Amino acid sequence: MRAQIALGVLVAMCCACAQPPTDPGTFFQLTPESAQHRAAQTREFETRDETELLSASAAVLQDLGFQVSESVREVGFLRAAKERGAREYGQEIQRGIVFVLSLALSAAGQSNATQVIPVDLHQQINASLVTRPIAADGSRYEVRVLFYRLVWKSDGQNGDQHIPAGQQKMEMIRDPLIYQQFFARLSKAVFLEAHKI
Protein backbone atom coordinates (compact mmCIF):
# COMPACT_ATOMS: atom_id res chain seq x y z
CA MET A 1 0.00 0.00 0.00
CA ARG A 2 2.83 2.42 0.85
CA ALA A 3 4.49 1.70 -2.48
CA GLN A 4 1.26 2.50 -4.30
CA ILE A 5 0.87 5.77 -2.42
CA ALA A 6 4.48 6.64 -3.18
CA LEU A 7 3.89 5.91 -6.87
CA GLY A 8 0.81 8.13 -6.84
CA VAL A 9 2.77 10.96 -5.22
CA LEU A 10 5.55 10.57 -7.80
CA VAL A 11 3.10 10.75 -10.71
CA ALA A 12 1.51 13.86 -9.20
CA MET A 13 4.94 15.46 -8.71
CA CYS A 14 6.03 14.71 -12.27
CA CYS A 15 2.77 16.10 -13.65
CA ALA A 16 3.19 19.19 -11.49
CA CYS A 17 6.68 19.71 -12.94
CA ALA A 18 5.15 20.13 -16.41
CA GLN A 19 4.97 23.85 -17.11
CA PRO A 20 1.41 25.18 -17.17
CA PRO A 21 0.47 27.40 -20.11
CA THR A 22 1.28 31.05 -19.61
CA ASP A 23 -1.73 33.19 -18.81
CA PRO A 24 -1.94 35.79 -21.62
CA GLY A 25 -3.22 38.32 -19.10
CA THR A 26 0.19 38.33 -17.40
CA PHE A 27 2.10 39.44 -20.52
CA PHE A 28 1.41 43.13 -19.94
CA GLN A 29 1.63 43.21 -16.14
CA LEU A 30 4.57 45.03 -14.67
CA THR A 31 6.68 42.98 -12.29
CA PRO A 32 9.58 43.97 -10.03
CA GLU A 33 11.88 42.65 -12.79
CA SER A 34 10.27 44.72 -15.59
CA ALA A 35 12.78 47.58 -15.39
CA GLN A 36 15.68 45.11 -15.44
CA HIS A 37 14.24 43.34 -18.51
CA ARG A 38 13.68 46.65 -20.31
CA ALA A 39 17.27 47.68 -19.61
CA ALA A 40 18.53 44.41 -21.11
CA GLN A 41 16.33 44.90 -24.19
CA THR A 42 17.34 48.51 -24.89
CA ARG A 43 20.49 50.31 -26.08
CA GLU A 44 21.27 53.81 -27.29
CA PHE A 45 23.30 54.52 -30.42
CA GLU A 46 24.90 57.74 -31.60
CA THR A 47 23.85 58.02 -35.21
CA ARG A 48 21.84 60.41 -37.33
CA ASP A 49 20.72 57.79 -39.82
CA GLU A 50 17.79 55.71 -38.59
CA THR A 51 17.61 53.85 -41.90
CA GLU A 52 21.20 52.63 -41.53
CA LEU A 53 20.47 51.64 -37.93
CA LEU A 54 17.51 49.53 -39.12
CA SER A 55 19.59 48.05 -41.94
CA ALA A 56 22.36 47.11 -39.50
CA SER A 57 19.77 45.58 -37.14
CA ALA A 58 18.31 43.51 -39.98
CA ALA A 59 21.79 42.33 -40.99
CA VAL A 60 22.60 41.25 -37.40
CA LEU A 61 19.32 39.34 -37.11
CA GLN A 62 20.02 37.61 -40.43
CA ASP A 63 23.51 36.69 -39.20
CA LEU A 64 21.79 35.07 -36.19
CA GLY A 65 19.63 32.93 -38.50
CA PHE A 66 16.48 35.06 -38.55
CA GLN A 67 14.51 35.91 -41.66
CA VAL A 68 13.10 39.42 -41.75
CA SER A 69 9.33 39.10 -42.24
CA GLU A 70 8.29 42.74 -41.86
CA SER A 71 10.06 46.07 -42.04
CA VAL A 72 8.42 49.51 -41.79
CA ARG A 73 11.18 52.09 -42.00
CA GLU A 74 8.80 55.05 -41.59
CA VAL A 75 8.06 54.04 -37.99
CA GLY A 76 11.34 52.27 -37.24
CA PHE A 77 9.92 48.78 -36.92
CA LEU A 78 11.37 45.39 -37.82
CA ARG A 79 10.15 41.85 -37.22
CA ALA A 80 12.04 38.61 -37.89
CA ALA A 81 11.61 34.92 -37.11
CA LYS A 82 13.41 31.59 -37.29
CA GLU A 83 12.19 28.02 -36.91
CA ARG A 84 13.90 25.48 -34.65
CA GLY A 85 13.22 22.14 -32.99
CA ALA A 86 12.15 22.36 -29.34
CA ARG A 87 12.74 18.79 -28.15
CA GLU A 88 14.52 18.53 -24.81
CA TYR A 89 15.80 15.35 -23.21
CA GLY A 90 14.48 16.41 -19.81
CA GLN A 91 10.89 16.59 -21.06
CA GLU A 92 11.17 13.22 -22.85
CA ILE A 93 12.55 11.57 -19.71
CA GLN A 94 9.82 13.16 -17.57
CA ARG A 95 7.18 11.98 -20.06
CA GLY A 96 8.54 8.42 -19.89
CA ILE A 97 8.66 8.40 -16.08
CA VAL A 98 5.08 9.68 -15.77
CA PHE A 99 3.83 7.10 -18.29
CA VAL A 100 5.59 4.18 -16.57
CA LEU A 101 4.44 5.26 -13.10
CA SER A 102 0.83 5.73 -14.26
CA LEU A 103 0.93 2.25 -15.83
CA ALA A 104 2.22 0.85 -12.53
CA LEU A 105 -0.65 2.51 -10.66
CA SER A 106 -3.14 1.15 -13.19
CA ALA A 107 -1.69 -2.36 -12.82
CA ALA A 108 -1.96 -2.09 -9.03
CA GLY A 109 -5.61 -1.12 -9.37
CA GLN A 110 -5.10 2.29 -7.80
CA SER A 111 -5.95 4.22 -10.91
CA ASN A 112 -7.29 3.62 -14.38
CA ALA A 113 -5.91 6.85 -15.74
CA THR A 114 -2.73 6.56 -17.75
CA GLN A 115 -0.83 9.80 -18.12
CA VAL A 116 1.09 10.86 -21.24
CA ILE A 117 2.17 14.45 -20.84
CA PRO A 118 2.70 16.54 -23.99
CA VAL A 119 6.26 17.64 -24.79
CA ASP A 120 7.60 20.56 -26.82
CA LEU A 121 8.17 19.64 -30.48
CA HIS A 122 8.77 22.76 -32.51
CA GLN A 123 9.39 26.43 -31.88
CA GLN A 124 9.39 29.69 -33.77
CA ILE A 125 11.76 32.25 -32.27
CA ASN A 126 10.67 35.81 -33.01
CA ALA A 127 12.36 39.17 -32.73
CA SER A 128 10.52 42.50 -32.75
CA LEU A 129 12.67 45.61 -32.94
CA VAL A 130 11.78 49.29 -32.65
CA THR A 131 13.97 52.36 -33.07
CA ARG A 132 13.11 55.86 -31.89
CA PRO A 133 14.96 59.16 -31.68
CA ILE A 134 15.91 60.24 -28.17
CA ALA A 135 17.77 63.47 -28.96
CA ALA A 136 16.03 66.59 -30.22
CA ASP A 137 18.75 67.16 -32.82
CA GLY A 138 18.34 63.60 -34.15
CA SER A 139 21.86 62.55 -33.17
CA ARG A 140 20.89 59.60 -30.95
CA TYR A 141 18.50 56.71 -31.31
CA GLU A 142 17.22 54.04 -28.95
CA VAL A 143 16.87 50.44 -30.12
CA ARG A 144 14.61 48.04 -28.25
CA VAL A 145 14.43 44.40 -29.25
CA LEU A 146 12.18 41.68 -27.81
CA PHE A 147 12.87 38.00 -28.33
CA TYR A 148 10.06 35.53 -27.72
CA ARG A 149 9.14 32.07 -28.87
CA LEU A 150 6.02 30.19 -29.90
CA VAL A 151 6.17 26.51 -28.98
CA TRP A 152 4.03 23.72 -30.43
CA LYS A 153 3.46 20.64 -28.25
CA SER A 154 2.93 16.98 -29.10
CA ASP A 155 -0.20 15.08 -28.13
CA GLY A 156 -0.82 13.53 -24.73
CA GLN A 157 -3.30 11.59 -22.65
CA ASN A 158 -4.89 12.24 -19.28
CA GLY A 159 -6.95 9.16 -18.47
CA ASP A 160 -9.67 8.98 -21.11
CA GLN A 161 -9.09 12.56 -22.22
CA HIS A 162 -6.87 12.90 -25.27
CA ILE A 163 -4.80 16.07 -25.50
CA PRO A 164 -4.47 16.86 -29.21
CA ALA A 165 -1.16 17.78 -30.81
CA GLY A 166 -0.54 21.35 -31.81
CA GLN A 167 -1.18 23.11 -28.51
CA GLN A 168 0.79 26.34 -28.47
CA LYS A 169 2.36 28.47 -25.83
CA MET A 170 4.25 31.74 -25.96
CA GLU A 171 7.27 32.52 -23.82
CA MET A 172 9.27 35.69 -23.53
CA ILE A 173 13.01 35.06 -23.81
CA ARG A 174 14.62 36.81 -20.84
CA ASP A 175 18.16 35.43 -20.95
CA PRO A 176 20.30 38.61 -20.75
CA LEU A 177 23.15 36.88 -22.60
CA ILE A 178 21.06 36.70 -25.79
CA TYR A 179 20.41 40.45 -25.65
CA GLN A 180 24.07 41.20 -24.86
CA GLN A 181 25.20 39.18 -27.87
CA PHE A 182 22.70 40.91 -30.15
CA PHE A 183 23.69 44.40 -29.05
CA ALA A 184 27.41 43.62 -29.20
CA ARG A 185 26.98 42.61 -32.85
CA LEU A 186 24.76 45.62 -33.55
CA SER A 187 27.29 48.02 -31.99
CA LYS A 188 29.99 46.58 -34.21
CA ALA A 189 27.74 46.79 -37.30
CA VAL A 190 26.76 50.41 -36.57
CA PHE A 191 30.42 51.34 -36.10
CA LEU A 192 31.36 49.70 -39.39
CA GLU A 193 28.45 51.43 -41.19
CA ALA A 194 29.37 54.82 -39.71
CA HIS A 195 32.98 54.50 -40.81
CA LYS A 196 32.17 52.80 -44.13
CA ILE A 197 34.46 49.89 -43.28
Coordinates of C-alpha atoms in Angstrom, one line a residue:
M1 CA 0.0 0.0 0.0
R2 CA 2.8 2.4 0.8
A3 CA 4.5 1.7 -2.5
Q4 CA 1.3 2.5 -4.3
I5 CA 0.9 5.8 -2.4
A6 CA 4.5 6.6 -3.2
L7 CA 3.9 5.9 -6.9
G8 CA 0.8 8.1 -6.8
V9 CA 2.8 11.0 -5.2
L10 CA 5.6 10.6 -7.8
V11 CA 3.1 10.8 -10.7
A12 CA 1.5 13.9 -9.2
M13 CA 4.9 15.5 -8.7
C14 CA 6.0 14.7 -12.3
C15 CA 2.8 16.1 -13.7
A16 CA 3.2 19.2 -11.5
C17 CA 6.7 19.7 -12.9
A18 CA 5.1 20.1 -16.4
Q19 CA 5.0 23.9 -17.1
P20 CA 1.4 25.2 -17.2
P21 CA 0.5 27.4 -20.1
T22 CA 1.3 31.1 -19.6
D23 CA -1.7 33.2 -18.8
P24 CA -1.9 35.8 -21.6
G25 CA -3.2 38.3 -19.1
T26 CA 0.2 38.3 -17.4
F27 CA 2.1 39.4 -20.5
F28 CA 1.4 43.1 -19.9
Q29 CA 1.6 43.2 -16.1
L30 CA 4.6 45.0 -14.7
T31 CA 6.7 43.0 -12.3
P32 CA 9.6 44.0 -10.0
E33 CA 11.9 42.7 -12.8
S34 CA 10.3 44.7 -15.6
A35 CA 12.8 47.6 -15.4
Q36 CA 15.7 45.1 -15.4
H37 CA 14.2 43.3 -18.5
R38 CA 13.7 46.6 -20.3
A39 CA 17.3 47.7 -19.6
A40 CA 18.5 44.4 -21.1
Q41 CA 16.3 44.9 -24.2
T42 CA 17.3 48.5 -24.9
R43 CA 20.5 50.3 -26.1
E44 CA 21.3 53.8 -27.3
F45 CA 23.3 54.5 -30.4
E46 CA 24.9 57.7 -31.6
T47 CA 23.8 58.0 -35.2
R48 CA 21.8 60.4 -37.3
D49 CA 20.7 57.8 -39.8
E50 CA 17.8 55.7 -38.6
T51 CA 17.6 53.8 -41.9
E52 CA 21.2 52.6 -41.5
L53 CA 20.5 51.6 -37.9
L54 CA 17.5 49.5 -39.1
S55 CA 19.6 48.0 -41.9
A56 CA 22.4 47.1 -39.5
S57 CA 19.8 45.6 -37.1
A58 CA 18.3 43.5 -40.0
A59 CA 21.8 42.3 -41.0
V60 CA 22.6 41.3 -37.4
L61 CA 19.3 39.3 -37.1
Q62 CA 20.0 37.6 -40.4
D63 CA 23.5 36.7 -39.2
L64 CA 21.8 35.1 -36.2
G65 CA 19.6 32.9 -38.5
F66 CA 16.5 35.1 -38.5
Q67 CA 14.5 35.9 -41.7
V68 CA 13.1 39.4 -41.7
S69 CA 9.3 39.1 -42.2
E70 CA 8.3 42.7 -41.9
S71 CA 10.1 46.1 -42.0
V72 CA 8.4 49.5 -41.8
R73 CA 11.2 52.1 -42.0
E74 CA 8.8 55.0 -41.6
V75 CA 8.1 54.0 -38.0
G76 CA 11.3 52.3 -37.2
F77 CA 9.9 48.8 -36.9
L78 CA 11.4 45.4 -37.8
R79 CA 10.1 41.8 -37.2
A80 CA 12.0 38.6 -37.9
A81 CA 11.6 34.9 -37.1
K82 CA 13.4 31.6 -37.3
E83 CA 12.2 28.0 -36.9
R84 CA 13.9 25.5 -34.7
G85 CA 13.2 22.1 -33.0
A86 CA 12.2 22.4 -29.3
R87 CA 12.7 18.8 -28.1
E88 CA 14.5 18.5 -24.8
Y89 CA 15.8 15.3 -23.2
G90 CA 14.5 16.4 -19.8
Q91 CA 10.9 16.6 -21.1
E92 CA 11.2 13.2 -22.8
I93 CA 12.5 11.6 -19.7
Q94 CA 9.8 13.2 -17.6
R95 CA 7.2 12.0 -20.1
G96 CA 8.5 8.4 -19.9
I97 CA 8.7 8.4 -16.1
V98 CA 5.1 9.7 -15.8
F99 CA 3.8 7.1 -18.3
V100 CA 5.6 4.2 -16.6
L101 CA 4.4 5.3 -13.1
S102 CA 0.8 5.7 -14.3
L103 CA 0.9 2.2 -15.8
A104 CA 2.2 0.8 -12.5
L105 CA -0.6 2.5 -10.7
S106 CA -3.1 1.1 -13.2
A107 CA -1.7 -2.4 -12.8
A108 CA -2.0 -2.1 -9.0
G109 CA -5.6 -1.1 -9.4
Q110 CA -5.1 2.3 -7.8
S111 CA -6.0 4.2 -10.9
N112 CA -7.3 3.6 -14.4
A113 CA -5.9 6.9 -15.7
T114 CA -2.7 6.6 -17.8
Q115 CA -0.8 9.8 -18.1
V116 CA 1.1 10.9 -21.2
I117 CA 2.2 14.5 -20.8
P118 CA 2.7 16.5 -24.0
V119 CA 6.3 17.6 -24.8
D120 CA 7.6 20.6 -26.8
L121 CA 8.2 19.6 -30.5
H122 CA 8.8 22.8 -32.5
Q123 CA 9.4 26.4 -31.9
Q124 CA 9.4 29.7 -33.8
I125 CA 11.8 32.2 -32.3
N126 CA 10.7 35.8 -33.0
A127 CA 12.4 39.2 -32.7
S128 CA 10.5 42.5 -32.7
L129 CA 12.7 45.6 -32.9
V130 CA 11.8 49.3 -32.6
T131 CA 14.0 52.4 -33.1
R132 CA 13.1 55.9 -31.9
P133 CA 15.0 59.2 -31.7
I134 CA 15.9 60.2 -28.2
A135 CA 17.8 63.5 -29.0
A136 CA 16.0 66.6 -30.2
D137 CA 18.8 67.2 -32.8
G138 CA 18.3 63.6 -34.1
S139 CA 21.9 62.5 -33.2
R140 CA 20.9 59.6 -30.9
Y141 CA 18.5 56.7 -31.3
E142 CA 17.2 54.0 -28.9
V143 CA 16.9 50.4 -30.1
R144 CA 14.6 48.0 -28.3
V145 CA 14.4 44.4 -29.2
L146 CA 12.2 41.7 -27.8
F147 CA 12.9 38.0 -28.3
Y148 CA 10.1 35.5 -27.7
R149 CA 9.1 32.1 -28.9
L150 CA 6.0 30.2 -29.9
V151 CA 6.2 26.5 -29.0
W152 CA 4.0 23.7 -30.4
K153 CA 3.5 20.6 -28.3
S154 CA 2.9 17.0 -29.1
D155 CA -0.2 15.1 -28.1
G156 CA -0.8 13.5 -24.7
Q157 CA -3.3 11.6 -22.6
N158 CA -4.9 12.2 -19.3
G159 CA -7.0 9.2 -18.5
D160 CA -9.7 9.0 -21.1
Q161 CA -9.1 12.6 -22.2
H162 CA -6.9 12.9 -25.3
I163 CA -4.8 16.1 -25.5
P164 CA -4.5 16.9 -29.2
A165 CA -1.2 17.8 -30.8
G166 CA -0.5 21.4 -31.8
Q167 CA -1.2 23.1 -28.5
Q168 CA 0.8 26.3 -28.5
K169 CA 2.4 28.5 -25.8
M170 CA 4.2 31.7 -26.0
E171 CA 7.3 32.5 -23.8
M172 CA 9.3 35.7 -23.5
I173 CA 13.0 35.1 -23.8
R174 CA 14.6 36.8 -20.8
D175 CA 18.2 35.4 -21.0
P176 CA 20.3 38.6 -20.8
L177 CA 23.1 36.9 -22.6
I178 CA 21.1 36.7 -25.8
Y179 CA 20.4 40.4 -25.7
Q180 CA 24.1 41.2 -24.9
Q181 CA 25.2 39.2 -27.9
F182 CA 22.7 40.9 -30.2
F183 CA 23.7 44.4 -29.1
A184 CA 27.4 43.6 -29.2
R185 CA 27.0 42.6 -32.9
L186 CA 24.8 45.6 -33.5
S187 CA 27.3 48.0 -32.0
K188 CA 30.0 46.6 -34.2
A189 CA 27.7 46.8 -37.3
V190 CA 26.8 50.4 -36.6
F191 CA 30.4 51.3 -36.1
L192 CA 31.4 49.7 -39.4
E193 CA 28.5 51.4 -41.2
A194 CA 29.4 54.8 -39.7
H195 CA 33.0 54.5 -40.8
K196 CA 32.2 52.8 -44.1
I197 CA 34.5 49.9 -43.3

